XYZ file of C-alpha atoms in Angstrom:
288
model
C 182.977 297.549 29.890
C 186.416 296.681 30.947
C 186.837 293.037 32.681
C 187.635 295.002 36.520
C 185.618 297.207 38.808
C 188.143 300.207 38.322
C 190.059 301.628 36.210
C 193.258 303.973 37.082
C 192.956 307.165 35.006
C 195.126 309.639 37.022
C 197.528 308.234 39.431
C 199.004 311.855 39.977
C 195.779 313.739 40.709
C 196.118 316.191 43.664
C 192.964 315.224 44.999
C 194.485 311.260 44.860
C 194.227 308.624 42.753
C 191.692 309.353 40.249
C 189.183 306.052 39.057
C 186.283 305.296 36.741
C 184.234 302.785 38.278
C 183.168 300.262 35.786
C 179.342 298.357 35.652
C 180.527 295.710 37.660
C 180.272 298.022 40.832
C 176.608 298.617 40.464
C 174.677 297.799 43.949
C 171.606 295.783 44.093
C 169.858 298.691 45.933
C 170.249 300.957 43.090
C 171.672 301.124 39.475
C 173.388 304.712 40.300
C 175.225 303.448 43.638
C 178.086 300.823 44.125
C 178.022 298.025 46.811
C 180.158 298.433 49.147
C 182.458 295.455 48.243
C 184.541 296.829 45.391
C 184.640 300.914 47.736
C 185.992 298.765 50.529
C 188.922 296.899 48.645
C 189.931 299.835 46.648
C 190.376 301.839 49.980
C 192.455 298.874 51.316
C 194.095 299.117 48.206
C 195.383 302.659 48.673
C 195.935 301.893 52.517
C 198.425 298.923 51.284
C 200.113 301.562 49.156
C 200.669 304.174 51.886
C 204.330 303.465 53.346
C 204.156 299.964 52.408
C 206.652 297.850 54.918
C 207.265 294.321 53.691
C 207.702 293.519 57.847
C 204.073 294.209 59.036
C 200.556 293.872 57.615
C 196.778 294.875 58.272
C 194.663 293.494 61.202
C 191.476 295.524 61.296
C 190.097 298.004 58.945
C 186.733 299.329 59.512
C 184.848 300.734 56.170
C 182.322 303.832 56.861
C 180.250 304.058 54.453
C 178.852 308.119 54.507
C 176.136 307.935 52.266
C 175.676 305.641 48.582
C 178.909 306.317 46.243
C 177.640 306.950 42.901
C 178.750 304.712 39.909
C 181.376 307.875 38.401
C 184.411 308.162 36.152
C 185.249 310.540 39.037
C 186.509 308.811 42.195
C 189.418 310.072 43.817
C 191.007 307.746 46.918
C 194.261 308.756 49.322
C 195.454 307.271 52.291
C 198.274 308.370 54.812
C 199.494 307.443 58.213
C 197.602 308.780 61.299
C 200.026 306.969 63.801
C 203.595 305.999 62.864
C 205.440 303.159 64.868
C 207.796 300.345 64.840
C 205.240 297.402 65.988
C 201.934 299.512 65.417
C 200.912 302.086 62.739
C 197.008 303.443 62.029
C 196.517 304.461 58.951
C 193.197 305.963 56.982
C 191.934 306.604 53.556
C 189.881 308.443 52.041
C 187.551 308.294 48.740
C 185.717 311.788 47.522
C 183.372 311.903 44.192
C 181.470 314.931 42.944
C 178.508 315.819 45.483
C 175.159 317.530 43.573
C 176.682 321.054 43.543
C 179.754 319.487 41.991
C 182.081 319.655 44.840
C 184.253 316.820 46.069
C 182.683 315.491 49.452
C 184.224 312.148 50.938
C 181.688 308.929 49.979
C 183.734 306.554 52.437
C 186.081 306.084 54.593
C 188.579 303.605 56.067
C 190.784 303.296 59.218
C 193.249 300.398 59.097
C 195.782 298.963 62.037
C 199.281 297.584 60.290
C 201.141 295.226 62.868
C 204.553 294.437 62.701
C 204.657 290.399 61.703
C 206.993 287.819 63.751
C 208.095 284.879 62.937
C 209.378 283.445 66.231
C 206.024 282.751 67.483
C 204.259 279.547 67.997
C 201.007 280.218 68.511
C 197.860 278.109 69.350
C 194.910 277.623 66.622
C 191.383 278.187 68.127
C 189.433 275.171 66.392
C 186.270 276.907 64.162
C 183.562 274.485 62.739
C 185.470 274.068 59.210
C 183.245 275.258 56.225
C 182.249 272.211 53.455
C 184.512 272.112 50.440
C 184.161 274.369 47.389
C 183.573 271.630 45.256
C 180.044 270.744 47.711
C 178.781 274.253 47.009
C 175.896 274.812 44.232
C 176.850 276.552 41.517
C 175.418 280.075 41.577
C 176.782 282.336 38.606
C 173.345 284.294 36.902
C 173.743 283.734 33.070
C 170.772 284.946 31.687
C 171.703 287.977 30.164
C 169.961 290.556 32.847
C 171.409 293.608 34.181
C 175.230 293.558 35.009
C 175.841 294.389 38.507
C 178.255 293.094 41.585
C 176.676 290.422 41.969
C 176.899 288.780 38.878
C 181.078 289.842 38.842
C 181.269 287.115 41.577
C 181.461 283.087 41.049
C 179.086 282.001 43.615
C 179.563 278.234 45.288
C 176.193 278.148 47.908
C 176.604 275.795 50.589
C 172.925 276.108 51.747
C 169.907 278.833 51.235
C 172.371 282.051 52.122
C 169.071 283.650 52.063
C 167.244 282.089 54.450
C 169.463 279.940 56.461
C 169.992 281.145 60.380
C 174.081 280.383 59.530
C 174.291 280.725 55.922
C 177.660 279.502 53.994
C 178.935 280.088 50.695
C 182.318 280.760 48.514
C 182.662 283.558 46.264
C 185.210 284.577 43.881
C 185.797 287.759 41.994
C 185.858 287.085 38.197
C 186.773 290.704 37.219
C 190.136 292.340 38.799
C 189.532 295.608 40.970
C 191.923 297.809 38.631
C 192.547 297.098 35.573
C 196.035 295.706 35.036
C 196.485 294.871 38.336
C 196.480 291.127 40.351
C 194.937 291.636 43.508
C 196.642 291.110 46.568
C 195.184 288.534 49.407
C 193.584 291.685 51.354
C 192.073 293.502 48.485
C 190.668 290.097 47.222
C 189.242 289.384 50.680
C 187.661 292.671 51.136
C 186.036 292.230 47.389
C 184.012 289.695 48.726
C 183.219 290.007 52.274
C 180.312 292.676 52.642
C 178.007 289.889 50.904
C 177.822 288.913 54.543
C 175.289 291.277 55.197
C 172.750 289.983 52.824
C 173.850 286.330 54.047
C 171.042 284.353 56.226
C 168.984 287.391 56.649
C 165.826 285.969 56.326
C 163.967 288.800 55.008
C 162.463 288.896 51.110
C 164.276 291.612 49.285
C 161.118 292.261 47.400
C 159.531 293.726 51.179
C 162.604 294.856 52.949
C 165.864 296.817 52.846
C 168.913 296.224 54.636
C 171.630 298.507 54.078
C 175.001 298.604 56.020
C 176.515 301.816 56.767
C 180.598 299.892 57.662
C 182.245 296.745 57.630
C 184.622 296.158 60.643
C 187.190 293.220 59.715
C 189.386 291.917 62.250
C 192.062 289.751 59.830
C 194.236 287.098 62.118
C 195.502 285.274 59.148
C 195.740 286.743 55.732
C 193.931 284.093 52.609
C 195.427 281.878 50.218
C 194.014 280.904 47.258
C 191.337 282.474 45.157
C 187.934 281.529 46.935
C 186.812 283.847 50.124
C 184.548 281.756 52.325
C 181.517 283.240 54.807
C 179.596 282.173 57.138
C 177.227 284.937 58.360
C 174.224 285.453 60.439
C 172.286 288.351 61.701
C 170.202 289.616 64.551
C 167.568 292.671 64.538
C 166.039 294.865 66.478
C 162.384 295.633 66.769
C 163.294 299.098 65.934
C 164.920 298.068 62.545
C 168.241 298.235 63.849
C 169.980 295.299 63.056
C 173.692 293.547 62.942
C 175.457 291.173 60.349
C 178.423 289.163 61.949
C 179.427 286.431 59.968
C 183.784 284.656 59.808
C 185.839 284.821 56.470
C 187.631 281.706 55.241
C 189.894 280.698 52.538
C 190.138 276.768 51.743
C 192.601 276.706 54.535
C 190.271 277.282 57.461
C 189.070 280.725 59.139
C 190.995 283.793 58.633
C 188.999 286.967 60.242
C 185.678 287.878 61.367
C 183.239 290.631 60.341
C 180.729 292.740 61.892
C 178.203 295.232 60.303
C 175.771 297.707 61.170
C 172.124 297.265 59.587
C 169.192 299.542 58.747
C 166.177 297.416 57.876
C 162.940 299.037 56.687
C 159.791 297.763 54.394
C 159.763 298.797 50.794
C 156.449 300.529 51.027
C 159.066 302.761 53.950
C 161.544 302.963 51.163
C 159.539 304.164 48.482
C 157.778 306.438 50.344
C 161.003 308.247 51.738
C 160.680 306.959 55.135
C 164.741 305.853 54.891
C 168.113 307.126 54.494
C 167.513 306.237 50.770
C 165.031 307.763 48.289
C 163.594 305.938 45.379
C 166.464 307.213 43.122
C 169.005 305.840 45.828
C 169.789 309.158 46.973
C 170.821 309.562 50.623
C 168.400 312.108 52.253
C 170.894 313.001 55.037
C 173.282 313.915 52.380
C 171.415 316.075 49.703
């Protein structure tokens, strides 16, 4: 198992950039499906590689997730530009893997605003309630030899119960790289971390309930420093089982963007008897 969640295997592929995802990928929700973490900073990845301009940078990409991306040596990702410009470009990308007939089918999805940066501008701060040190945070790294998945590629620092506080805090830092070979850049290491804001503060037992995210919508004012990604997240539901993650990202520095995520909560004995956009197997129903 090599020490990143992807691997490069084809960077000339027609289809895109061919990768083999590595066990480091593997979602809590299922052993054939990959959290969303690792999908959403490989996209920014290829988005950082389409027409890269040293004179602008990302603001907001929003991740749609289109139905659980299976844990393959066959992962394909492109990106191109949707709306040239001088101050203001869009830009999407795309990742496809093998559906069950063996055809390519996009997984995910991501649409990205790059903003021409200026220098000339002095600019007020908006004071945030600063997160506690890294150095405060409990320790949270799982060494007892159980199943490798994404969470366990991550060097947890808690700050308080992240599973059951109404504003739960903690740092995180990738351990593995997200190709192998490669340093991440500040926005591909952010994104690695930041959809473990859903599960942050939700106050439901993971042993009863499911909450899945279908996107992550980050809104980056600053890019991070340093290696830790700070969050702060909470979430509100709906007595439908519709719910909503929105949580800020840090680095040690202070706030640097703020996340928002759509939620579909449902009871295990619901999951397991099919009564969700995932089967058992972690299948998505609306995809078969």
């Amino acid at each position: 198992m090599t020490d990143a969640y992807y691997e490069l295997v084809d960077a000339d592929d027609p289809r895109g950039e061919r990768f083999a995802a590595s066990d480091h990928v593997i979602s809590t929700w299922g052993s054939s499906m990959q959290n969303a973490a690792p999908v959403s900073a490989l996209l920014v990845r290829a988005v950082e590689h389409c027409m890269p301009r040293d004179d602008a940078r990302l603001t907001r990409v929003v991740i749609d997730l289109l139905g659980p991306v299976p844990v393959s040596d066959e992962l394909w990702v492109q990106a191109r530009v949707e709306r040239p410009g001088r101050q203001i470009e869009l830009l999407s990308a795309d990742m496809t893997s093998p559906g069950p007939d063996g055809t390519p089918r996009r997984v995910a999805t991501a649409s990205a605003w790059r903003f021409q940066s200026s220098k000339a501008l002095v600019l007020p701060a908006t004071p945030v309630e600063p997160m506690r040190p890294v150095n405060e945070g409990r320790r949270r790294l799982p060494e007892d030899g159980s199943e490798r998945t994404y969470i366990q590629s991550l060097d947890w620092r808690w700050l308080n119960d992240i599973l059951h506080s109404v504003q739960a805090e903690c740092w995180a830092m990738p351990l593995v790289d997200l190709v192998a070979g490669e340093t991440m850049t500040p926005a591909q290491r952010l994104f690695s971390v930041a959809d473990v804001a859903n599960g942050m503060g939700s106050r439901l037992d993971p042993s009863r309930y499911t909450f899945l995210n279908t996107d992550l919508a980050v809104h980056i004012h600053r890019m991070p420093e340093g290696t830790w990604i700070g969050v702060r997240s909470e979430n509100h539901y709906g007595a439908d089982g519709v719910g909503v993650s929105r949580g800020t990202l840090f680095d040690e520095d202070g706030p640097v963007a703020v996340i928002q995520q759509a939620q579909l909560v449902r009871s295990r004995e619901a999951f397991a008897s099919g009564d969700n956009a995932l089967g058992p197997d972690g299948k998505d129903s609306r995809h078969a």
